[in-house]
Coordinates of C-alpha atoms in Angstrom, one line a residue:
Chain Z
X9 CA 3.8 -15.1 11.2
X10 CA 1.1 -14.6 8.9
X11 CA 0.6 -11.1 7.3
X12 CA -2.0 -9.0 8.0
X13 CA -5.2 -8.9 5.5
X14 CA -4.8 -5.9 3.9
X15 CA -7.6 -4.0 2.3
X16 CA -7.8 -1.5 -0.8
X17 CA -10.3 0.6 -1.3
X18 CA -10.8 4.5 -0.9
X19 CA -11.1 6.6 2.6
X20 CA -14.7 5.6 3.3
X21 CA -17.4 3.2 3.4
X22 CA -18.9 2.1 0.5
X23 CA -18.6 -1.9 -0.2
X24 CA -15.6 -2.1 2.1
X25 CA -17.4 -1.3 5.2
X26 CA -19.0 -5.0 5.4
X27 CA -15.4 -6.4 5.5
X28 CA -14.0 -3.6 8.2
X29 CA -16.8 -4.7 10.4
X30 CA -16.7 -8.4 9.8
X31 CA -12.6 -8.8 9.9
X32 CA -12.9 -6.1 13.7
X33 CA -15.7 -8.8 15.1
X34 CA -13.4 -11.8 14.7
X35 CA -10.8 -9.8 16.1
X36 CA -8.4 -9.6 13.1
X37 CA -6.0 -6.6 12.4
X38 CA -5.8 -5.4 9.0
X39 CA -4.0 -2.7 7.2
X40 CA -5.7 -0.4 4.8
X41 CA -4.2 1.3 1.8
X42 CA -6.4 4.3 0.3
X43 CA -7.0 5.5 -3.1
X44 CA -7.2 8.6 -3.7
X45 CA -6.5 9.2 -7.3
X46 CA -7.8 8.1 -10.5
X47 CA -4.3 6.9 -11.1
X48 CA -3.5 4.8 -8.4
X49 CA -6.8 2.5 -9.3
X50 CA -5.7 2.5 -13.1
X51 CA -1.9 1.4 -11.4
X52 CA -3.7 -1.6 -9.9
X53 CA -5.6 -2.2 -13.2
X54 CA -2.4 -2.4 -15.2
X55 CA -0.6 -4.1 -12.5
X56 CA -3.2 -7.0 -12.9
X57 CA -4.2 -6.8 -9.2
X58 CA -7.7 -7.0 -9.4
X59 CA -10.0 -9.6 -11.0
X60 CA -12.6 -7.4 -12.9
X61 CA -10.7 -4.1 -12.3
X62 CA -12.9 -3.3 -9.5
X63 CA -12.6 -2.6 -6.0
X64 CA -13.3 -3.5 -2.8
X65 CA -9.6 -5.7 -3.0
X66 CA -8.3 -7.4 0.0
X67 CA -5.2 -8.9 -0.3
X68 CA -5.3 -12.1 2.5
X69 CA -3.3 -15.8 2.9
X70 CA -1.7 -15.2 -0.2
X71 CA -4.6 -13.8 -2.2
X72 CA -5.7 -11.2 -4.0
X73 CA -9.9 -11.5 -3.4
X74 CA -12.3 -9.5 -5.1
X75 CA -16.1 -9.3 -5.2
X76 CA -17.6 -8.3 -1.8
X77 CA -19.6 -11.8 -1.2
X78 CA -16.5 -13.9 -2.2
X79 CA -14.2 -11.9 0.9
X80 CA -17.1 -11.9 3.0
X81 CA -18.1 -15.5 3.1
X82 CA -14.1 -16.1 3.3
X83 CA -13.6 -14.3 5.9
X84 CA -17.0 -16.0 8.0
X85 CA -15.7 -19.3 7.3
X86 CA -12.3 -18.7 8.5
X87 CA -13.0 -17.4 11.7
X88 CA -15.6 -19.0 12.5
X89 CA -18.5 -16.5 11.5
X90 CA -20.4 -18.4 9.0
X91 CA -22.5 -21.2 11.5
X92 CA -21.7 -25.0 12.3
X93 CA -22.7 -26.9 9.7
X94 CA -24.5 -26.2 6.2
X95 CA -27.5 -25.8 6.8
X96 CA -26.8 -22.9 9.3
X97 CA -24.3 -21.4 6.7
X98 CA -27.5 -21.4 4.5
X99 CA -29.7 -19.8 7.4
X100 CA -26.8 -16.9 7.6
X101 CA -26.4 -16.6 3.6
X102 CA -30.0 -15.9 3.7
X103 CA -30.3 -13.4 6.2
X104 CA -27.5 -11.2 5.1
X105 CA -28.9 -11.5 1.2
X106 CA -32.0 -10.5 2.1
X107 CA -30.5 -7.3 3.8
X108 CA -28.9 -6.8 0.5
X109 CA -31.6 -4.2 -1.3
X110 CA -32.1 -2.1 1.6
X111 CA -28.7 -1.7 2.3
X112 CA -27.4 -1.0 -1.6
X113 CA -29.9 1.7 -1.3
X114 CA -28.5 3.4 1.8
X115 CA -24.9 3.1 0.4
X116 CA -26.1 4.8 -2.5
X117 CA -28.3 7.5 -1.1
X118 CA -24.9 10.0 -1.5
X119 CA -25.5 9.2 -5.8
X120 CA -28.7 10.6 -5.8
X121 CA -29.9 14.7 -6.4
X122 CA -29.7 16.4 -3.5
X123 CA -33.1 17.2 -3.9
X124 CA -34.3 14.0 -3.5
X125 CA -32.3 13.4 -0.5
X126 CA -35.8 14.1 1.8
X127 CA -38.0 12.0 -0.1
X128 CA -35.2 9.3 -0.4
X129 CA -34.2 9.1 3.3
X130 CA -38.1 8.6 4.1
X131 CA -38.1 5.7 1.6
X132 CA -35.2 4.1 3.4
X133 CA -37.3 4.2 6.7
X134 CA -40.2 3.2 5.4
X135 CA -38.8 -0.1 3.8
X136 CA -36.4 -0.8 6.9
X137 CA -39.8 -0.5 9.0
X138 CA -42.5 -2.1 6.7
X139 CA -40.5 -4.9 4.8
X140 CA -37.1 -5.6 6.5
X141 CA -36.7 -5.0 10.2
X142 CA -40.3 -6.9 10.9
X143 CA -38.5 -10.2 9.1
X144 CA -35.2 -9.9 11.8
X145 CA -37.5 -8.8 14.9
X146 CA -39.8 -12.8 13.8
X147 CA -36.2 -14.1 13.1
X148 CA -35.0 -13.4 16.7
X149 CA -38.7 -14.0 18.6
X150 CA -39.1 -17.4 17.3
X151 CA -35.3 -18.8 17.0
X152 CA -35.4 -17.5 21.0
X153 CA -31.6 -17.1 21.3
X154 CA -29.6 -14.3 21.6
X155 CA -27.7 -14.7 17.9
X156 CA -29.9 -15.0 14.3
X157 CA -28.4 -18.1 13.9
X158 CA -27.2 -21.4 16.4
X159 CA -26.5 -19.9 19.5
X160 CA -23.0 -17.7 18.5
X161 CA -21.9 -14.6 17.0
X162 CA -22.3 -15.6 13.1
X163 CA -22.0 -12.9 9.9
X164 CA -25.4 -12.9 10.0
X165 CA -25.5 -10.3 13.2
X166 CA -22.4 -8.6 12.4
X167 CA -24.6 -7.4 9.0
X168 CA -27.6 -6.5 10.9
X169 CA -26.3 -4.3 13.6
X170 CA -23.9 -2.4 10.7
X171 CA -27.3 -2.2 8.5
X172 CA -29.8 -1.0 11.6
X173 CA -26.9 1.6 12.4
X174 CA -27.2 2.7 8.7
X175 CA -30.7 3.5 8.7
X176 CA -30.8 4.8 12.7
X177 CA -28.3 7.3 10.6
X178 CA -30.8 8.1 7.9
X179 CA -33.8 8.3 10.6
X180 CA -33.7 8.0 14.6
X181 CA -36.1 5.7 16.1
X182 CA -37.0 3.4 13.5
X183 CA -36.6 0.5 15.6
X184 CA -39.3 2.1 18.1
X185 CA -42.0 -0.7 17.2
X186 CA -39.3 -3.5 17.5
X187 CA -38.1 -4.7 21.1
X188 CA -36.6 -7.4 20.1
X189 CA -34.2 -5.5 17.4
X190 CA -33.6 -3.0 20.1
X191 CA -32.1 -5.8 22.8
X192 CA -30.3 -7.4 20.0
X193 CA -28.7 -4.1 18.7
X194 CA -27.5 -2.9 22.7
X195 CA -26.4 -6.6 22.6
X196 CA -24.6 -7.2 20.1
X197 CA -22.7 -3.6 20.4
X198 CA -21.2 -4.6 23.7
X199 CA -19.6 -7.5 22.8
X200 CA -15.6 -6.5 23.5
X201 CA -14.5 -6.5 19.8
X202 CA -17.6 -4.9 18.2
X203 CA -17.3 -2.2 21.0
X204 CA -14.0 -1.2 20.5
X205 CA -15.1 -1.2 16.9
X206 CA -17.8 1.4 17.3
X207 CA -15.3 3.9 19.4
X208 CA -13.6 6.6 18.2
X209 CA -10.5 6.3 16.7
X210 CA -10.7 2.3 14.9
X211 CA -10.6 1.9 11.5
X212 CA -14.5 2.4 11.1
X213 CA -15.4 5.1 8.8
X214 CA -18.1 7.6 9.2
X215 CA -20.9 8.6 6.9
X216 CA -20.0 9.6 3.2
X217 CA -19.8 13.8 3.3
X218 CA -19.7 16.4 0.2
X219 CA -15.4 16.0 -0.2
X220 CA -15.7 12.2 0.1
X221 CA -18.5 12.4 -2.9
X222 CA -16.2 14.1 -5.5
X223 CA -13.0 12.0 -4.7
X224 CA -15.4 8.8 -5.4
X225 CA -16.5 10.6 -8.7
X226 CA -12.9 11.5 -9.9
X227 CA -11.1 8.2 -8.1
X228 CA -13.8 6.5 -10.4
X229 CA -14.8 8.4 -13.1
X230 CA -18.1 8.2 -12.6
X231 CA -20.6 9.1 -15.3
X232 CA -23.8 10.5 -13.9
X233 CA -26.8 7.6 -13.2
X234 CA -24.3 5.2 -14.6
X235 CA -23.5 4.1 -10.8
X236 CA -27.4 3.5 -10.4
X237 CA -28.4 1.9 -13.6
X238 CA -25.9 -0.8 -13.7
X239 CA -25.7 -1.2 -10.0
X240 CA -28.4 -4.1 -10.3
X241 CA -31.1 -1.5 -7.8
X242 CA -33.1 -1.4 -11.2
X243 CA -35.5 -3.5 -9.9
X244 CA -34.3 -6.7 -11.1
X245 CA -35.9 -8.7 -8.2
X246 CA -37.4 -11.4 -10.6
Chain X
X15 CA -36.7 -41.9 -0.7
X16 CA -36.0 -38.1 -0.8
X17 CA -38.7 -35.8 -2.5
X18 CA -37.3 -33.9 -5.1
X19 CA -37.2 -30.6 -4.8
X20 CA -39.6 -28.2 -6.0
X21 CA -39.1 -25.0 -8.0
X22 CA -41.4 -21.6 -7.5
X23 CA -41.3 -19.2 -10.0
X24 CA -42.3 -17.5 -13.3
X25 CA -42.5 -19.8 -16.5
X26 CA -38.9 -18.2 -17.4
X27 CA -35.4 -18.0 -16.7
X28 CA -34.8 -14.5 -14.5
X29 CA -33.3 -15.6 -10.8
X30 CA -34.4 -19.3 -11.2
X31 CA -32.3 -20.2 -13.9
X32 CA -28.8 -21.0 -12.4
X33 CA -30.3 -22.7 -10.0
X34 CA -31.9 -24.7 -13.1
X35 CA -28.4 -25.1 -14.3
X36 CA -27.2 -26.3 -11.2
X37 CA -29.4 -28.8 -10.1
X38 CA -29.5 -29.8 -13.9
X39 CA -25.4 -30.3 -14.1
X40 CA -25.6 -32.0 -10.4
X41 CA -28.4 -34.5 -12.2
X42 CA -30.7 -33.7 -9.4
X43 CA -34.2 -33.9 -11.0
X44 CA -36.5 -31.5 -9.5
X45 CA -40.0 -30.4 -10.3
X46 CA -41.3 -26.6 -10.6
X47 CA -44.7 -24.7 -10.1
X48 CA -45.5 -22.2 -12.0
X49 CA -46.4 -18.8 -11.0
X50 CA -48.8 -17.4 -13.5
X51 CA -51.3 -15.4 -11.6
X52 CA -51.5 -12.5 -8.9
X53 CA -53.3 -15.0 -6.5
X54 CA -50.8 -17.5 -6.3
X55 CA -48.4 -15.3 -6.0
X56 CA -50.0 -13.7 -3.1
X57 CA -51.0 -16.9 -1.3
X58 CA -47.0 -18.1 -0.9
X59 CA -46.5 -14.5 0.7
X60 CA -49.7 -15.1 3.3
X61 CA -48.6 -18.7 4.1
X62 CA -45.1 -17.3 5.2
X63 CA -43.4 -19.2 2.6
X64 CA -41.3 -16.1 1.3
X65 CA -38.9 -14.4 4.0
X66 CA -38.9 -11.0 2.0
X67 CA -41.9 -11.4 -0.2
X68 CA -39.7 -12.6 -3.1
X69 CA -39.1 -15.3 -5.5
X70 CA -37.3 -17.9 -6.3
X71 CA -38.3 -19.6 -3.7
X72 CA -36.9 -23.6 -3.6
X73 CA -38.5 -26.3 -1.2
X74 CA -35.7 -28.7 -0.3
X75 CA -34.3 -30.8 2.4
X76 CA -37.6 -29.8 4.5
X77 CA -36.6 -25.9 4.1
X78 CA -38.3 -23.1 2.3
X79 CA -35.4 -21.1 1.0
X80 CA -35.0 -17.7 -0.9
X81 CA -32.4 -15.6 -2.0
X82 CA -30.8 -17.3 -5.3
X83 CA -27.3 -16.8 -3.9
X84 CA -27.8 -18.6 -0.9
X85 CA -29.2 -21.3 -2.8
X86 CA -27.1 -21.5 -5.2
X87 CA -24.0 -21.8 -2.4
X88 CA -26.1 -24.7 -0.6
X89 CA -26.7 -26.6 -3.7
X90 CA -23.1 -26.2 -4.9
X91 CA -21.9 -27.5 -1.1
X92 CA -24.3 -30.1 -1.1
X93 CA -24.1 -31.5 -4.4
X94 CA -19.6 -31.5 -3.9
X95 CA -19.5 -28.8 -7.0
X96 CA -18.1 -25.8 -4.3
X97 CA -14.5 -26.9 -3.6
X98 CA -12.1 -28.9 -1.8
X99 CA -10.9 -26.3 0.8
X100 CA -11.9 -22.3 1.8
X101 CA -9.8 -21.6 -0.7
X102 CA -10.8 -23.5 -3.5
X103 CA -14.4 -22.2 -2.6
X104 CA -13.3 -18.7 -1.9
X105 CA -12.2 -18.8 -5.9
X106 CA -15.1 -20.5 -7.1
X107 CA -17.1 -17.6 -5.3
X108 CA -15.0 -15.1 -6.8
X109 CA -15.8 -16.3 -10.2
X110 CA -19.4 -17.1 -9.8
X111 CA -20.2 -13.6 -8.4
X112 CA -18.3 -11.8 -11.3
X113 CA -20.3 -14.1 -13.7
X114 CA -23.4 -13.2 -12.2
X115 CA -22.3 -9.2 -13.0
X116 CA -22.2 -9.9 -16.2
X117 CA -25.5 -12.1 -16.0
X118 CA -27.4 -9.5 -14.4
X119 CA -26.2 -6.9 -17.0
X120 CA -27.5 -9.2 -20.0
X121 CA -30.8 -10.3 -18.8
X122 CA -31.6 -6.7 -18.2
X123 CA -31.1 -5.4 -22.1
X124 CA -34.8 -7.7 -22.2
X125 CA -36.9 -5.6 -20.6
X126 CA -35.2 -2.0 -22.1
X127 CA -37.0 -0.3 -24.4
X128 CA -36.1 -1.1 -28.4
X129 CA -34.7 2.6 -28.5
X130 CA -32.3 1.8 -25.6
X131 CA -31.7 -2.1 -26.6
X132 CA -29.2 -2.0 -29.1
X133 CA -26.8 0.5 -27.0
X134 CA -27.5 -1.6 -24.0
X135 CA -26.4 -4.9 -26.0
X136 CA -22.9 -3.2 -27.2
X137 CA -22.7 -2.2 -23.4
X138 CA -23.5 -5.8 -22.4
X139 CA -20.6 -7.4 -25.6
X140 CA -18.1 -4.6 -24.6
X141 CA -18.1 -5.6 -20.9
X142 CA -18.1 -9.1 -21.8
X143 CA -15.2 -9.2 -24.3
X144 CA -12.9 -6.8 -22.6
X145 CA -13.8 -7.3 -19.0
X146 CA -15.3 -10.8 -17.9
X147 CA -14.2 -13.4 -20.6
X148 CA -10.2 -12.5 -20.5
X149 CA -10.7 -13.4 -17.0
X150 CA -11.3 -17.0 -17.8
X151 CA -9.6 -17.3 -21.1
X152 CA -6.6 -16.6 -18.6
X153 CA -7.0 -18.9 -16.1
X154 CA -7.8 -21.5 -18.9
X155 CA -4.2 -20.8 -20.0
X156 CA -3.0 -23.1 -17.2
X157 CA -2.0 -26.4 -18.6
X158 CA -4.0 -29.0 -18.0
X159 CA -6.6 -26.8 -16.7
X160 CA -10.1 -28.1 -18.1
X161 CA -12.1 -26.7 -15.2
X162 CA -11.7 -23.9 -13.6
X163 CA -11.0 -24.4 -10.2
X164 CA -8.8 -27.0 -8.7
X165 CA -9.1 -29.0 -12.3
X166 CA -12.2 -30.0 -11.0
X167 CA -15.8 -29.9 -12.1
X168 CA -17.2 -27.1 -10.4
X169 CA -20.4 -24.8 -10.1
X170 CA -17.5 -22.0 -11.4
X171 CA -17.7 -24.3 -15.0
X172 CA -21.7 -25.0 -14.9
X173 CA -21.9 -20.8 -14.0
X174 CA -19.5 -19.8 -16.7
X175 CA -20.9 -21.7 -19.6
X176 CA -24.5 -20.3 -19.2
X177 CA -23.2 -17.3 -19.3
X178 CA -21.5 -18.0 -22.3
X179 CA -24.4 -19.2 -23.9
X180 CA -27.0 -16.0 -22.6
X181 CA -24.3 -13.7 -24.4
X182 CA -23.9 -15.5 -27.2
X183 CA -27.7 -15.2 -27.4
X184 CA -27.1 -11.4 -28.4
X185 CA -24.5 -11.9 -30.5
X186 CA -23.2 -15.6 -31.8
X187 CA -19.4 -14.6 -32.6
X188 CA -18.7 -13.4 -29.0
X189 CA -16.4 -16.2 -28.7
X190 CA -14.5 -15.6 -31.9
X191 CA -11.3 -14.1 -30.0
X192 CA -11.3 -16.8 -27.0
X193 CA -10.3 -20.1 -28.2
X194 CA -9.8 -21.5 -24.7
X195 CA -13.3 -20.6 -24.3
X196 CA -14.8 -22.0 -27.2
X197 CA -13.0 -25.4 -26.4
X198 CA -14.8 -25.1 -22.6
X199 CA -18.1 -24.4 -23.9
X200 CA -17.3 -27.4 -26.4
X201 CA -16.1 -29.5 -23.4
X202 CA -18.5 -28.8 -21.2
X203 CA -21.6 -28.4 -23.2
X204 CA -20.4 -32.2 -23.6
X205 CA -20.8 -33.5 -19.9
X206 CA -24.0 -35.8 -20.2
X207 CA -25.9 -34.1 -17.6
X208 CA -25.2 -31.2 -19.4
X209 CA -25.9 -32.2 -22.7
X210 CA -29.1 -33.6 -21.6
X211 CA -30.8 -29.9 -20.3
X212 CA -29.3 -28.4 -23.3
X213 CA -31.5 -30.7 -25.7
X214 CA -35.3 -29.4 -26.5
X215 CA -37.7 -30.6 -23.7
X216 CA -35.3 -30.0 -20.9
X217 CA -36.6 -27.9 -17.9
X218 CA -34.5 -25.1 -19.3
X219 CA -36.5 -21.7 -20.0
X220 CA -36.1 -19.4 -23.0
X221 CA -34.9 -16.5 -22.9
X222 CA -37.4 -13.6 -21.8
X223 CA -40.3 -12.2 -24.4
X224 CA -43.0 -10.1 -23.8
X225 CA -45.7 -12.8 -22.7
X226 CA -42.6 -13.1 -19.8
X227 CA -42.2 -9.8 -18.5
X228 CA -46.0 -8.9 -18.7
X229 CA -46.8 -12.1 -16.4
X230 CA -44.2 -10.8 -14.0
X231 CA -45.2 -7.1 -13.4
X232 CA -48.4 -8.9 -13.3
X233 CA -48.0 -11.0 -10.4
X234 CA -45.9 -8.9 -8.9
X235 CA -48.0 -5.9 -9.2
X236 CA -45.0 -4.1 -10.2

């Protein structure tokens, strides 16, 4: 019997969360082991255990993957996420790119001053509203099914319904001026594994709070803006 | 007879370029438009032709498509360069993404300020020599291994070695403590596809200069 994936990561969301919510919607347990120490990520450094001494890890079929888009599009293809043929893979890879930016600046939102947390969270909604959300809502009107992609469950909607969450999180009722969005999100949620996913009590992790901010910074040893400047946000879009 | 496909972007390398590489090493010959001006720029966003308002944007196959990585995967898959199996692909991703890490890190010293350039450059040569290069040095250890996946030709190979070559455009010795390196670059650099878009008059862009990031916040409006 195969083992179970196991992920490695700290107690919280960050790049992991893509991977919790991807590996519950094709219906695969996974074990979790959490950092909590500057120590125990240097002991998987030294050990040799990951790639580019960075996290998120997953350890799964005999290997030790790193590099968020490497599991990912792993995981999509082995359980049948990732469409039917290539050119559907493609339509998927493209979609779930392109909710790359806004969702890098959500997971970040915790890294920036507190007092720019107001200002920041109306950015968020005002990109979701005005650049992203209007591309999914056409995506869904003109492709006429109830999936982004073929007519199945793909990656593609596993990404959207964790990413409209996120910013519902950072502002209620952004998805007011998009009924489409809206029957795909009540959709999507009641399908039996993403349900059970969304309850209390599975292995989803909430929101990032003050006490999970510092264990990042010492797991990490994060210098201030260093996170930010080298996380490729600076707008490297060309 | 299939069109070729056809390239949208700036008159430089930014998010265009491995896809250069790519179609380059795959000897797919493929023609590009220029963006130079504000108006053009504009019109590919009012015709629809841009999902999220961004370049590159690559006509091929009958699609429009955007979003480098995904374009990158499709070309690798169609053009045989993305594995035998999941996990032979599942590798070559791991690699390619970590490469383009250090990629993104190295194209951005161009556009820092000269007071913040040369500390960004040791950042970039640190990173590169104690992080990212041992990485492959390693897996080059193998013997027999001449590529880096499945000792097959790859887009992992055509990825790595223009990386290799942007870094060594900061500093030329960055190889000096990587032999297995220096004999890829050798090896590859060799491949006659290769060769051929690493010879003057190839479709491959310099690196950026100021004429280059001026004519991008221009269009762009950024």
């Amino acid at each position: 019997m195969a083992a179970k994936p196991k992920l490695y990561y700290f107690d919280g969301r960050g790049r992991m969360e893509s991977v919790r919510w991807l590996l519950a919607a094709a219906g695969v347990e996974y074990e979790e082991e959490f950092l909590e120490t500057a120590e125990e990520l240097q002991n998987l450094i030294k050990g040799g255990k990951l790639l580019y001494e960075q996290l998120p890890m997953v350890e799964i079929d005999g290997m030790k993957m790193v590099q968020t888009r490497a599991i990912l599009r792993y995981i999509a293809a082995k359980y049948n996420l990732y469409g039917k043929d290539l050119k559907e893979q493609l339509l998927i890879d493209m979609y779930v790119e392109g909710m790359r930016d806004l969702y890098d600046i959500i997971m970040l939102l915790p890294f920036a001053l507190p007092e720019d947390q107001e200002k920041n969270l109306s950015i968020v909604a005002e990109k979701a509203t005005q650049r992203f959300f209007p591309v999914y809502e056409k995506a869904l009107r003109d492709h006429g099914e109830n999936y982004l992609v073929g007519n199945q469950l793909s990656w593609a909607d596993v990404h959207l319904l964790e990413l409209i969450l996120m910013v519902e999180e950072c502002k209620s009722g952004v998805l007011s001026a998009f009924p489409k969005l809206q029957e795909f999100k009540s959709r999507v949620s009641k399908l039996p594994r993403i349900q059970k996913f969304l309850q209390p009590g599975s292995q989803r992790k909430p929101p990032m709070d003050d006490a999970g901010l510092e264990a990042i910074k010492k797991i990490f040893n994060l210098e201030k803006g260093l996170l930010v400047k080298h996380s490729g946000l600076v707008l490297y879009d060309f | 007879m299939a069109e070729k496909p056809r390239l949208y972007y700036f008159n430089g390398r930014g998010r265009m370029e491995s896809i250069r590489w790519l179609l380059a090493a795959a000897g797919v010959e493929f023609e590009e438009v220029i963006l130079e001006t504000r108006e053009q720029y504009l019109k590919l966003v009012e015709d629809g032709s841009l999902l999220f308002q961004q370049v590159p944007l690559v006509e091929i196959d009958g699609m429009k498509l955007t979003q480098s990585r995904a374009i990158l995967s499709y070309l690798a898959a169609k053009y045989n360069l993305y594995g035998k199996d999941l996990k032979e692909t599942a590798l070559i991703n791991m690699y390619t993404d970590g490469i383009s890490d250090l990629m993104v890190l190295t194209m951005g010293c161009y556009s820092k300020p000269p007071e913040e350039k040369e500390k960004e450059i040791k950042f970039i040569l640190e990173k590169a020599k104690n992080r990212y290069f041992p990485v492959f040095e390693k897996v080059l250890k193998n013997p027999g291994q001449d590529y880096l996946v499945g000792n097959k030709f790859s887009w992992a190979d055509i990825h790595l070695l223009e990386v290799i070559l942007m870094v060594e455009e900061l500093c030329a010795t960055v190889l000096s403590e990587f032999p297995l390196l220096q004999a890829f670059k050798t090896r590859i650099s060799n491949i006659p596809t290769i060769k051929k878009f690493l010879q003057p008059g190839s479709q491959r862009k310099p690196p950026p200069d100021d004429h280059y990031l001026t004519t991008v916040r221009k269009v762009l409006a950024s």
